[in-house]
Coordinates of N, CA, C and O in Angstrom, one line a residue:
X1 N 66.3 9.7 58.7 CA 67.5 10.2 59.5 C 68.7 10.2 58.6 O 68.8 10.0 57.4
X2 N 69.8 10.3 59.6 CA 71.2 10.4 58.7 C 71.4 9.0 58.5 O 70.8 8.2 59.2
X3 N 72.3 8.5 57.4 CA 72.7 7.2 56.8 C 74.2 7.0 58.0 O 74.9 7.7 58.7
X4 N 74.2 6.0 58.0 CA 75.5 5.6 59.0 C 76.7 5.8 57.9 O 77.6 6.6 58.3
X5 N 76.8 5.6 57.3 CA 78.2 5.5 56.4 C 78.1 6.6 55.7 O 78.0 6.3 54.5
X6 N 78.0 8.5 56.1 CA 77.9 9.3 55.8 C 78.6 10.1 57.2 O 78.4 9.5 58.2
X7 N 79.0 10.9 57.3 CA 79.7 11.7 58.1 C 80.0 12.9 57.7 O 80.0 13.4 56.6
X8 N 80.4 13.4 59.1 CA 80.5 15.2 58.8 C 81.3 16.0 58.5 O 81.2 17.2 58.6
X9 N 82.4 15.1 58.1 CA 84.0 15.5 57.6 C 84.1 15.8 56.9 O 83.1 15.4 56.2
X10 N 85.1 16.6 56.0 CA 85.2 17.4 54.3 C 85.5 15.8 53.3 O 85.2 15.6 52.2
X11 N 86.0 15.2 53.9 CA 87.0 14.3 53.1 C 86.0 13.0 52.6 O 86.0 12.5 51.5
X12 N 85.0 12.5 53.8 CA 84.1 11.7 53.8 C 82.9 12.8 52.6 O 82.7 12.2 51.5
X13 N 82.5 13.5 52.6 CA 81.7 14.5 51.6 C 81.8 14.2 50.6 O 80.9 13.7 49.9
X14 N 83.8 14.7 50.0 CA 83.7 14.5 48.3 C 83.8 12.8 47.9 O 84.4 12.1 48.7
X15 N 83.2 12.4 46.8 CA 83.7 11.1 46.7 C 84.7 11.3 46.1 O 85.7 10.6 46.5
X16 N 85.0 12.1 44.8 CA 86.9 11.6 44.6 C 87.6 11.4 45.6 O 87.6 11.8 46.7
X17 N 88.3 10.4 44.8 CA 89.8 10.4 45.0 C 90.9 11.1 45.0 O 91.2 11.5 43.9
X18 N 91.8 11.6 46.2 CA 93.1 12.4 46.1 C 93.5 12.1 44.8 O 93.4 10.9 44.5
X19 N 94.2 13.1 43.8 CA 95.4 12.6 42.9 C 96.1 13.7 42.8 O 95.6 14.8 43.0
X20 N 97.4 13.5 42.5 CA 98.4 14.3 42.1 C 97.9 14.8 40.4 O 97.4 14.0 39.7
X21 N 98.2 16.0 40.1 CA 98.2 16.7 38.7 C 98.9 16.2 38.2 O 98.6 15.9 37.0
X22 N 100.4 15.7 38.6 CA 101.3 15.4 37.7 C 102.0 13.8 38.3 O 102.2 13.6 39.5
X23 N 102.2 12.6 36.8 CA 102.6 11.4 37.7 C 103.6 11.3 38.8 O 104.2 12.3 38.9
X24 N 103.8 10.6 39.3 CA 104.9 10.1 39.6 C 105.9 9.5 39.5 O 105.7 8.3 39.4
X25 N 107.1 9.8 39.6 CA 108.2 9.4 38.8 C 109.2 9.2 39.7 O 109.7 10.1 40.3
X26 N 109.6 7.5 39.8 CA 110.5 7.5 40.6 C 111.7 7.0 39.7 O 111.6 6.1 38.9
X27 N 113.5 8.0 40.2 CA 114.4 7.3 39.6 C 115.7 8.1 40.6 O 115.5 8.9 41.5
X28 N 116.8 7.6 40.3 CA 118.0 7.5 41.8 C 118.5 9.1 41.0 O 118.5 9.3 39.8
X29 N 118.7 9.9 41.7 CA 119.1 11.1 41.5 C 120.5 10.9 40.7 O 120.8 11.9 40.0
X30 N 121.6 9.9 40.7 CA 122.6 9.6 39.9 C 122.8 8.7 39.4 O 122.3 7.7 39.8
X31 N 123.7 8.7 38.1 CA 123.8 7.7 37.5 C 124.8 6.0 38.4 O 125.4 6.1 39.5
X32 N 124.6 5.0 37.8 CA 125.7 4.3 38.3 C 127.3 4.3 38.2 O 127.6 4.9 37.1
X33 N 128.2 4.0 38.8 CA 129.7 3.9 38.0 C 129.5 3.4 36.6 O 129.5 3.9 35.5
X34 N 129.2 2.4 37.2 CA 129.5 1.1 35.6 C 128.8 1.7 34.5 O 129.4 1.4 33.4
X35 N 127.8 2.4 34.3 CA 126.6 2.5 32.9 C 127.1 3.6 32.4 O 127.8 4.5 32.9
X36 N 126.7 3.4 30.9 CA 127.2 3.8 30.3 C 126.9 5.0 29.5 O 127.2 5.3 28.4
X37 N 125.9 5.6 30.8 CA 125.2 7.1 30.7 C 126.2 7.8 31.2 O 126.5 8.9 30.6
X38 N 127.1 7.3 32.4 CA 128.0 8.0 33.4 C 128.8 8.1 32.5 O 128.9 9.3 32.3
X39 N 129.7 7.3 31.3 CA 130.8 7.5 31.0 C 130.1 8.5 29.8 O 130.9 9.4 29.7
X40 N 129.6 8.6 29.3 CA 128.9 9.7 28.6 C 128.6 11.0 28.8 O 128.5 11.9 28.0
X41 N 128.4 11.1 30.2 CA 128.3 12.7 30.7 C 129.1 13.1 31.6 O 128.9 14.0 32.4
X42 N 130.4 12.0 31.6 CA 131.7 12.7 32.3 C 132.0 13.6 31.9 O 132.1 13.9 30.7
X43 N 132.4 14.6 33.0 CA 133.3 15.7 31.8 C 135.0 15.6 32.5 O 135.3 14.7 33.3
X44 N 135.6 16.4 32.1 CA 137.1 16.4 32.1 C 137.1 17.3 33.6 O 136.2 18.1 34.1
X45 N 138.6 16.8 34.2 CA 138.6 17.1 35.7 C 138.8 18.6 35.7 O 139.2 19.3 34.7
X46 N 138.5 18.9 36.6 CA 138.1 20.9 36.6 C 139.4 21.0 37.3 O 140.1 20.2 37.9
X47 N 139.6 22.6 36.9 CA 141.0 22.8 36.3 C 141.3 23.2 38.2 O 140.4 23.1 39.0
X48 N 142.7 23.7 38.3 CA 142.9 23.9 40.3 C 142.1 25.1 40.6 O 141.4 25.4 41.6
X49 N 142.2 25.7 39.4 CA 141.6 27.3 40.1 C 139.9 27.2 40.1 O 139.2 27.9 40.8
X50 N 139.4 26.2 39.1 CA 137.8 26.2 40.0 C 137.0 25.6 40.8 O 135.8 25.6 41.0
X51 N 138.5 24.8 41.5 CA 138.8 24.2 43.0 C 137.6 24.9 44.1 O 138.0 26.1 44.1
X52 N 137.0 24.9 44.5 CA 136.0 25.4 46.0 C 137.4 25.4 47.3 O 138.0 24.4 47.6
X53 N 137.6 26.5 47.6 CA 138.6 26.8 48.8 C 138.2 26.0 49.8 O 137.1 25.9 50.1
X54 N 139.4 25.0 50.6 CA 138.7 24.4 51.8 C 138.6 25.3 53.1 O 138.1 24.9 54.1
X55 N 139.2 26.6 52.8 CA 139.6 27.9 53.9 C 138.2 28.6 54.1 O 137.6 28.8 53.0
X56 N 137.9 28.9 55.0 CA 137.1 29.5 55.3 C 136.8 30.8 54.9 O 137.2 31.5 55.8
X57 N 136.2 31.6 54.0 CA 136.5 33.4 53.8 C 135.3 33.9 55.0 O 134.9 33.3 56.0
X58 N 134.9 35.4 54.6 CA 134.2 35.7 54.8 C 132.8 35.4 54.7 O 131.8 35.5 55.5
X59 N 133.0 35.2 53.3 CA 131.7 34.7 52.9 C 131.3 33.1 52.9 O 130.2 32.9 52.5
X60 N 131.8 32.0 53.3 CA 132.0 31.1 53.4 C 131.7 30.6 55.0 O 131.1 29.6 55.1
X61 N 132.1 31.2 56.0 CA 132.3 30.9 57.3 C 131.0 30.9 58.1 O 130.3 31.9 58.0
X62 N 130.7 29.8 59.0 CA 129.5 29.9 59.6 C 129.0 31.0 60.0 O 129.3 32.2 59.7
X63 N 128.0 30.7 60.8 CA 127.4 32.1 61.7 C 128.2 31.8 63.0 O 128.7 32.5 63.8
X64 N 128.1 30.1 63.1 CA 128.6 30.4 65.0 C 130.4 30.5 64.9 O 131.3 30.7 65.7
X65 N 130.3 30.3 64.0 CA 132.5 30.7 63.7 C 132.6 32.2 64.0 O 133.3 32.6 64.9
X66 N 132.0 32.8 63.4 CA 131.9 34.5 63.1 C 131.8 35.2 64.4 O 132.5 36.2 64.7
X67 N 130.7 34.6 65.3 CA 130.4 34.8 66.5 C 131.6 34.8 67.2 O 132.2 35.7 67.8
X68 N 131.8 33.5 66.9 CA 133.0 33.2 68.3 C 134.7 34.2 67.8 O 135.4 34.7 68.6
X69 N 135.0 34.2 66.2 CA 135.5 35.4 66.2 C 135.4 36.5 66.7 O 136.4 36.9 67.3
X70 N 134.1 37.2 66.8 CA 134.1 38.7 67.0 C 134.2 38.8 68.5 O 134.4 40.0 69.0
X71 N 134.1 37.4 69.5 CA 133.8 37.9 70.6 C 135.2 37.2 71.5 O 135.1 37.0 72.7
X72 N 136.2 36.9 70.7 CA 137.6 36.7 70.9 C 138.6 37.7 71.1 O 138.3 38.7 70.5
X73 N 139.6 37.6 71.6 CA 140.3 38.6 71.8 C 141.2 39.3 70.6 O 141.4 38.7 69.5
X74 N 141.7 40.7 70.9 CA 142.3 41.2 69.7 C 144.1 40.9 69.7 O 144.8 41.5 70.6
X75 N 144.6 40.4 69.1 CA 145.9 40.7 69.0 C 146.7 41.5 68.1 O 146.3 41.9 66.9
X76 N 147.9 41.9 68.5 CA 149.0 42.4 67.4 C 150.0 41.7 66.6 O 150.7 40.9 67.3
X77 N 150.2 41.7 65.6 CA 151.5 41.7 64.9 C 151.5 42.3 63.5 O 150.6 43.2 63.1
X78 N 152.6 41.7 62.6 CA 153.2 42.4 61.7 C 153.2 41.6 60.8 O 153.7 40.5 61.0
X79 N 152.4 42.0 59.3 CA 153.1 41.6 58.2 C 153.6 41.0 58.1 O 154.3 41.1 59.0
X80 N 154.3 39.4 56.9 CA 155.2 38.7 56.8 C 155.4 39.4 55.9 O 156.2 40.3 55.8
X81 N 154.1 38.6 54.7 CA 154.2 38.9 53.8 C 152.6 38.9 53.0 O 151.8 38.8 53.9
X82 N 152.1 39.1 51.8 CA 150.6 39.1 51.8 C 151.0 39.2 50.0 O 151.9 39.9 49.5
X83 N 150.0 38.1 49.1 CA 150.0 38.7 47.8 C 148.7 39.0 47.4 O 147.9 38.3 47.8
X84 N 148.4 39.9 46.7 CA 147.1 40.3 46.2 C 147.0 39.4 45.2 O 145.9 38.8 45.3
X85 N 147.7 39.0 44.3 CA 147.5 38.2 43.2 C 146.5 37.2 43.7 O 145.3 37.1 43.4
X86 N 147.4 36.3 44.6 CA 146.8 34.9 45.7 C 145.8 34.9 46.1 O 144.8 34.3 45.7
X87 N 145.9 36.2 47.3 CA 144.7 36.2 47.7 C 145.2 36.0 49.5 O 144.3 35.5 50.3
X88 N 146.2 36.3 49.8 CA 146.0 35.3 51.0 C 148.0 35.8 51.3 O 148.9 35.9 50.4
X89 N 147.9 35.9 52.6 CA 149.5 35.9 52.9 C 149.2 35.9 54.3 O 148.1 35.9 54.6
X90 N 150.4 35.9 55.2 CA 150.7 35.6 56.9 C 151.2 36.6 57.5 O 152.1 37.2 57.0
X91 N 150.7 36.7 58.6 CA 151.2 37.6 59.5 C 152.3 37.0 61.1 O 152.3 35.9 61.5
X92 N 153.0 38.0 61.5 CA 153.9 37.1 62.3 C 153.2 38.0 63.4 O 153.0 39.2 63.4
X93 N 152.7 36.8 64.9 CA 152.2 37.4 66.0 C 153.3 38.2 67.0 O 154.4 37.7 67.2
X94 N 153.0 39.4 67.7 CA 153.8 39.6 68.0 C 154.4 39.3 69.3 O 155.5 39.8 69.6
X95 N 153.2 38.1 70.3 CA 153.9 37.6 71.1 C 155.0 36.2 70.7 O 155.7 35.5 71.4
X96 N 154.8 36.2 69.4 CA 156.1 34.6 69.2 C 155.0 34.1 68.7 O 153.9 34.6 68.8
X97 N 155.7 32.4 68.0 CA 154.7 31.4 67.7 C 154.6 31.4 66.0 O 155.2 32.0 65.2
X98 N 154.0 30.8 65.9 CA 153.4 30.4 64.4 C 152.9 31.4 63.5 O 152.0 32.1 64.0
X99 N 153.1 31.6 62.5 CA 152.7 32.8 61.3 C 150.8 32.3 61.6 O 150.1 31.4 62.2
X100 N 150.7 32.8 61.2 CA 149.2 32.8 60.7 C 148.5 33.7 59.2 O 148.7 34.7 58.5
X101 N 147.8 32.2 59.3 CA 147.0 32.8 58.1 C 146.4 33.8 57.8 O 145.9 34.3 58.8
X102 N 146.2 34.4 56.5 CA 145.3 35.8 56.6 C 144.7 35.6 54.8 O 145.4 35.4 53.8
X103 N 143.1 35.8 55.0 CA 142.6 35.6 53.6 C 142.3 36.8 53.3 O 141.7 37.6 54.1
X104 N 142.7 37.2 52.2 CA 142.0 38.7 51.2 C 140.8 39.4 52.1 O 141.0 40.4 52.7
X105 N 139.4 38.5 52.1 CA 138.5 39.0 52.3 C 138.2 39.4 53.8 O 137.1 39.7 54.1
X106 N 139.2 39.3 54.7 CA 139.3 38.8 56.3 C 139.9 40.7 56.8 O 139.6 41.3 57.8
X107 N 140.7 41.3 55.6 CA 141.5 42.3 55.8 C 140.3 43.8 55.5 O 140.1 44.2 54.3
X108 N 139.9 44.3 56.6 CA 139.6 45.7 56.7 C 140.2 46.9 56.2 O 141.4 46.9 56.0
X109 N 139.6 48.0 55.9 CA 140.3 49.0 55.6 C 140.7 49.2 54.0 O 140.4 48.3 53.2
X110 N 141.2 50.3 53.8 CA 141.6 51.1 51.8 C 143.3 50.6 52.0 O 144.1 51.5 51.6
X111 N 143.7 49.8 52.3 CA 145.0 49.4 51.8 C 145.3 48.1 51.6 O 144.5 47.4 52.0
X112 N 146.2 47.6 51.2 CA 146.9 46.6 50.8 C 147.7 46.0 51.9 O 147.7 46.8 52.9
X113 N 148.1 45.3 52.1 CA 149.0 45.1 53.4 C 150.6 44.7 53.1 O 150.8 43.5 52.8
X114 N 151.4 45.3 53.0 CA 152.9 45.4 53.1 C 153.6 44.5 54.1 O 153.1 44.3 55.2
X115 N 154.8 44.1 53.6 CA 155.8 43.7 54.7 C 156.3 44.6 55.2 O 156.8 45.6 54.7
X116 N 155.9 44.1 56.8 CA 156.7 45.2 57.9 C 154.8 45.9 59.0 O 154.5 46.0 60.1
X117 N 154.4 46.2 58.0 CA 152.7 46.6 58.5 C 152.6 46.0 59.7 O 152.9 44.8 59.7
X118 N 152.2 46.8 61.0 CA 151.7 46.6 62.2 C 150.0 46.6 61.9 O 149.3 47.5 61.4
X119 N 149.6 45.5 62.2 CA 147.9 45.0 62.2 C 147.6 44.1 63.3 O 148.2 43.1 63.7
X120 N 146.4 44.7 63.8 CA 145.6 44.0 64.9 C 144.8 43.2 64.4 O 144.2 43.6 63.4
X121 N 144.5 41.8 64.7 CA 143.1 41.1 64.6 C 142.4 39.9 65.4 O 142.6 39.7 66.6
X122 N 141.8 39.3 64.8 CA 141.1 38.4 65.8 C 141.3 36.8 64.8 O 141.4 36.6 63.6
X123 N 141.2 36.0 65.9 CA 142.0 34.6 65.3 C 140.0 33.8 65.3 O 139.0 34.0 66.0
X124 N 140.4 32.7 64.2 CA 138.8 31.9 63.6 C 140.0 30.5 63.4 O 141.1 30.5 62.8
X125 N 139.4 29.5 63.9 CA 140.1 28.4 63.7 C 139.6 27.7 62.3 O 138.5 27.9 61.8
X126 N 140.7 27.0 61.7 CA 140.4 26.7 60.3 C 139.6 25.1 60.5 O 140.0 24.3 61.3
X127 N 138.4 24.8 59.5 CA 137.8 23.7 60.1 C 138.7 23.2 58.9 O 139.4 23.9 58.2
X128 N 138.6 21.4 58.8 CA 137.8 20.8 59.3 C 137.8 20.2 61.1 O 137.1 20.1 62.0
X129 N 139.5 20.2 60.8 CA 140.1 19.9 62.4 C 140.3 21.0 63.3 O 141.1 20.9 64.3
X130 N 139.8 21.7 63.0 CA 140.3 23.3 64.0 C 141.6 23.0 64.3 O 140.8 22.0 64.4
X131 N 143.0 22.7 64.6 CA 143.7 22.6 65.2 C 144.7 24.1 64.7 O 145.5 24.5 65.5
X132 N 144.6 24.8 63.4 CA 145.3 25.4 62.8 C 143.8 26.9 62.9 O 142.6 26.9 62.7
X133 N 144.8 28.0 63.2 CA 144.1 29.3 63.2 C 144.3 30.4 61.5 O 145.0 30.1 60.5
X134 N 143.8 31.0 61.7 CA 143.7 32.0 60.6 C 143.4 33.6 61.0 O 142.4 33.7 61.7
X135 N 143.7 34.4 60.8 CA 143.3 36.0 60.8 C 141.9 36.6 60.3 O 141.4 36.5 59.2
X136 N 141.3 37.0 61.4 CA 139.6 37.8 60.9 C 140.1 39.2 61.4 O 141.1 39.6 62.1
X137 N 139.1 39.9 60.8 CA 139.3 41.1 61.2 C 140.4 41.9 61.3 O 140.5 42.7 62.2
X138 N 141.5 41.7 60.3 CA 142.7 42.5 60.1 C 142.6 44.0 59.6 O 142.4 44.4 58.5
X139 N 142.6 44.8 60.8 CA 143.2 46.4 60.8 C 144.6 46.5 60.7 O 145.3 46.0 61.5
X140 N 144.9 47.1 59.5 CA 146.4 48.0 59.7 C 146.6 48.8 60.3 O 146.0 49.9 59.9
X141 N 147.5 49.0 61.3 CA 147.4 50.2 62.5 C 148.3 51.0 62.3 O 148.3 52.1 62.8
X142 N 149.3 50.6 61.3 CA 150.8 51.7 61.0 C 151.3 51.2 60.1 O 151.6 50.0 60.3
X143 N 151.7 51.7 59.0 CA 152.2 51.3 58.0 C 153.4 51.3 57.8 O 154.0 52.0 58.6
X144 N 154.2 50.6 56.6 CA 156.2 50.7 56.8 C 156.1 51.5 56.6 O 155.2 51.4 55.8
X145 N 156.5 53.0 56.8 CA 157.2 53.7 56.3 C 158.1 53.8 54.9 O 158.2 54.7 54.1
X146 N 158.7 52.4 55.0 CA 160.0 52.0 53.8 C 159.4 51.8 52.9 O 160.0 52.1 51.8
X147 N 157.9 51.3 52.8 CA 157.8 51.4 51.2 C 156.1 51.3 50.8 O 155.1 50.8 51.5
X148 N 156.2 51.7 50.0 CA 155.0 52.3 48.8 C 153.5 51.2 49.0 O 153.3 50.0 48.9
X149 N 152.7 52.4 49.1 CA 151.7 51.7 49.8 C 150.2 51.3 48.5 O 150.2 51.8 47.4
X150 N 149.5 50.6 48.9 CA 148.8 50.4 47.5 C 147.0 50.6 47.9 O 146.7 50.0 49.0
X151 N 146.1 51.1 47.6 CA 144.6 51.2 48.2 C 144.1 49.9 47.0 O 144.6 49.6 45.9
X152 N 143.2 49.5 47.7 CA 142.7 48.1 47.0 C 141.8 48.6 45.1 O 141.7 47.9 44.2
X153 N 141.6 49.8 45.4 CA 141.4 50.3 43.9 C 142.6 50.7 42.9 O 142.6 51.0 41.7
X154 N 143.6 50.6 43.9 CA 145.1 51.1 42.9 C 146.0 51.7 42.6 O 147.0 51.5 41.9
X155 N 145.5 52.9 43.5 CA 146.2 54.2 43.7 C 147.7 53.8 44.8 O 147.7 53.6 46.0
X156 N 148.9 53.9 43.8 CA 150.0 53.8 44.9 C 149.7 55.3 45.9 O 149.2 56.3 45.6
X157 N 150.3 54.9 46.9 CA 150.1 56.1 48.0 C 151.8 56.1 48.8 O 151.9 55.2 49.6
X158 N 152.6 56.7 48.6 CA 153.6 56.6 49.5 C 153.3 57.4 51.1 O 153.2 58.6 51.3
X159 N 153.5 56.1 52.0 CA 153.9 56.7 53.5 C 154.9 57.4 53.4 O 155.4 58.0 54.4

Protein backbone atom coordinates (compact mmCIF):
# COMPACT_ATOMS: atom_id res chain seq x y z
CA UNK A 1 0.00 0.00 0.00
CA UNK A 2 0.77 3.68 0.35
CA UNK A 3 3.78 4.61 2.75
CA UNK A 4 2.52 7.01 5.60
CA UNK A 5 5.07 9.73 5.22
CA UNK A 6 4.20 10.17 1.55
CA UNK A 7 1.16 12.33 0.57
CA UNK A 8 -0.66 13.77 -2.15
CA UNK A 9 0.40 17.35 -2.20
CA UNK A 10 2.80 18.96 -4.90
CA UNK A 11 5.15 20.15 -2.24
CA UNK A 12 5.36 16.80 -0.20
CA UNK A 13 6.29 15.08 -3.99
CA UNK A 14 9.35 17.14 -4.87
CA UNK A 15 12.13 16.52 -2.42
CA UNK A 16 14.05 19.89 -3.02
CA UNK A 17 14.24 22.39 -1.13
CA UNK A 18 12.60 26.00 -1.95
CA UNK A 19 15.56 28.40 -2.84
CA UNK A 20 15.84 31.75 -4.11
CA UNK A 21 18.06 32.10 -7.55
CA UNK A 22 19.62 34.98 -6.16
CA UNK A 23 21.19 35.40 -2.29
CA UNK A 24 20.00 37.41 0.02
CA UNK A 25 21.13 40.44 1.06
CA UNK A 26 20.29 42.32 3.90
CA UNK A 27 21.41 46.17 4.47
CA UNK A 28 19.52 49.56 5.82
CA UNK A 29 18.47 51.43 2.65
CA UNK A 30 20.61 54.60 4.12
CA UNK A 31 23.62 55.52 5.15
CA UNK A 32 24.23 56.68 8.88
CA UNK A 33 24.83 60.48 9.95
CA UNK A 34 28.06 59.86 11.55
CA UNK A 35 29.95 57.31 8.71
CA UNK A 36 31.91 58.28 6.66
CA UNK A 37 30.18 56.99 3.40
CA UNK A 38 27.45 59.84 4.19
CA UNK A 39 29.99 62.52 4.31
CA UNK A 40 31.33 61.22 0.97
CA UNK A 41 28.21 61.16 -1.01
CA UNK A 42 26.94 64.36 0.21
CA UNK A 43 26.25 66.63 -2.38
CA UNK A 44 25.95 70.43 -2.18
CA UNK A 45 22.41 71.91 -1.14
CA UNK A 46 20.09 72.14 -4.31
CA UNK A 47 19.79 75.42 -5.62
CA UNK A 48 15.78 77.35 -4.75
CA UNK A 49 14.63 76.74 -8.16
CA UNK A 50 14.93 72.73 -7.88
CA UNK A 51 12.97 73.22 -4.78
CA UNK A 52 9.68 70.61 -5.26
CA UNK A 53 6.65 73.32 -5.04
CA UNK A 54 4.69 72.92 -1.66
CA UNK A 55 1.48 74.37 -3.84
CA UNK A 56 -0.52 72.19 -5.31
CA UNK A 57 -0.59 72.37 -9.47
CA UNK A 58 -2.42 70.55 -11.63
CA UNK A 59 -0.40 68.06 -11.97
CA UNK A 60 0.50 67.56 -8.42
CA UNK A 61 -3.01 67.68 -6.75
CA UNK A 62 -4.88 64.71 -5.53
CA UNK A 63 -7.77 63.01 -7.18
CA UNK A 64 -10.18 63.70 -4.15
CA UNK A 65 -8.89 67.60 -4.10
CA UNK A 66 -9.79 67.78 -7.88
CA UNK A 67 -13.14 66.25 -7.20
CA UNK A 68 -14.07 68.43 -4.60
CA UNK A 69 -12.80 71.41 -6.81
CA UNK A 70 -14.89 70.65 -9.78
CA UNK A 71 -17.93 70.05 -7.83
CA UNK A 72 -17.65 73.54 -5.87
CA UNK A 73 -19.03 76.55 -6.71
CA UNK A 74 -17.95 79.12 -9.46
CA UNK A 75 -16.95 82.49 -8.52
CA UNK A 76 -16.03 85.97 -10.02
CA UNK A 77 -13.32 88.33 -9.91
CA UNK A 78 -10.62 90.32 -11.39
CA UNK A 79 -6.98 90.14 -11.96
CA UNK A 80 -4.58 91.64 -9.44
CA UNK A 81 -1.84 90.86 -10.97
CA UNK A 82 -0.24 87.43 -12.62
CA UNK A 83 3.58 86.95 -13.90
CA UNK A 84 4.33 84.46 -16.48
CA UNK A 85 7.89 84.49 -15.63
CA UNK A 86 6.82 83.13 -11.87
CA UNK A 87 4.39 81.22 -12.67
CA UNK A 88 1.66 82.22 -10.38
CA UNK A 89 -0.18 85.71 -9.55
CA UNK A 90 -3.63 86.66 -7.54
CA UNK A 91 -6.86 87.43 -8.26
CA UNK A 92 -9.07 89.93 -6.24
CA UNK A 93 -12.70 88.11 -5.41
CA UNK A 94 -15.36 90.06 -6.35
CA UNK A 95 -17.49 89.64 -3.41
CA UNK A 96 -14.46 91.29 -0.91
CA UNK A 97 -11.93 89.33 1.16
CA UNK A 98 -8.56 88.00 0.54
CA UNK A 99 -6.60 87.94 -2.99
CA UNK A 100 -6.21 84.47 -3.91
CA UNK A 101 -3.89 82.40 -5.29
CA UNK A 102 -3.68 81.45 -8.93
CA UNK A 103 -1.00 78.85 -10.36
CA UNK A 104 0.07 79.00 -14.22
CA UNK A 105 -1.22 75.57 -14.77
CA UNK A 106 -4.80 76.12 -12.85
CA UNK A 107 -5.57 78.96 -15.78
CA UNK A 108 -7.79 77.84 -18.94
CA UNK A 109 -7.91 79.22 -22.20
CA UNK A 110 -5.16 80.99 -25.22
CA UNK A 111 -4.36 84.00 -23.04
CA UNK A 112 -2.32 85.30 -20.58
CA UNK A 113 -4.09 87.04 -17.72
CA UNK A 114 -3.70 90.92 -17.35
CA UNK A 115 -4.47 93.38 -14.67
CA UNK A 116 -7.93 94.37 -14.67
CA UNK A 117 -9.18 90.78 -16.49
CA UNK A 118 -12.67 89.59 -15.35
CA UNK A 119 -12.22 85.60 -14.57
CA UNK A 120 -14.45 83.01 -13.18
CA UNK A 121 -13.17 79.98 -11.12
CA UNK A 122 -13.40 77.53 -8.63
CA UNK A 123 -11.46 77.60 -5.18
CA UNK A 124 -9.03 74.01 -4.03
CA UNK A 125 -7.72 74.63 -0.50
CA UNK A 126 -3.90 74.67 -0.27
CA UNK A 127 -2.74 71.53 1.88
CA UNK A 128 -0.84 71.00 4.25
CA UNK A 129 -3.31 73.01 6.67
CA UNK A 130 -6.09 73.82 4.21
CA UNK A 131 -6.76 76.97 5.98
CA UNK A 132 -5.57 79.16 2.91
CA UNK A 133 -7.45 78.74 -0.76
CA UNK A 134 -6.03 78.92 -4.25
CA UNK A 135 -7.74 79.32 -7.94
CA UNK A 136 -8.64 76.13 -10.24
CA UNK A 137 -10.22 76.39 -13.11
CA UNK A 138 -9.57 80.06 -14.15
CA UNK A 139 -11.67 81.31 -17.27
CA UNK A 140 -11.08 84.77 -18.58
CA UNK A 141 -14.48 86.16 -19.25
CA UNK A 142 -13.49 89.78 -20.52
CA UNK A 143 -10.49 91.23 -21.05
CA UNK A 144 -9.06 95.07 -20.15
CA UNK A 145 -9.60 96.62 -22.89
CA UNK A 146 -6.56 99.11 -21.71
CA UNK A 147 -4.00 96.95 -22.59
CA UNK A 148 -2.25 94.45 -24.88
CA UNK A 149 -3.09 91.09 -24.62
CA UNK A 150 -0.60 88.03 -24.85
CA UNK A 151 -1.70 84.11 -26.14
CA UNK A 152 0.43 81.68 -24.17
CA UNK A 153 2.51 80.93 -27.53
CA UNK A 154 3.29 84.79 -27.91
CA UNK A 155 1.36 86.45 -30.20
CA UNK A 156 0.61 90.03 -28.66
CA UNK A 157 -3.17 90.47 -29.50
CA UNK A 158 -4.54 93.93 -28.74
CA UNK A 159 -8.26 94.11 -27.29
Amino acid sequence: MSDPDTSSSPAAASPLPLTSPTPLQLSFPFHREGSRVWERERKPPAQPRELPSPLPTKRTRTYSATVRARSGPVFKGTCKNFSRSQGHGFIKPSHGGEDIFVHISDIDGEYVPMEGDEVTYKVCSIPPKNQKIQAVEVRLTHLNPVSKHETWSGKIISS
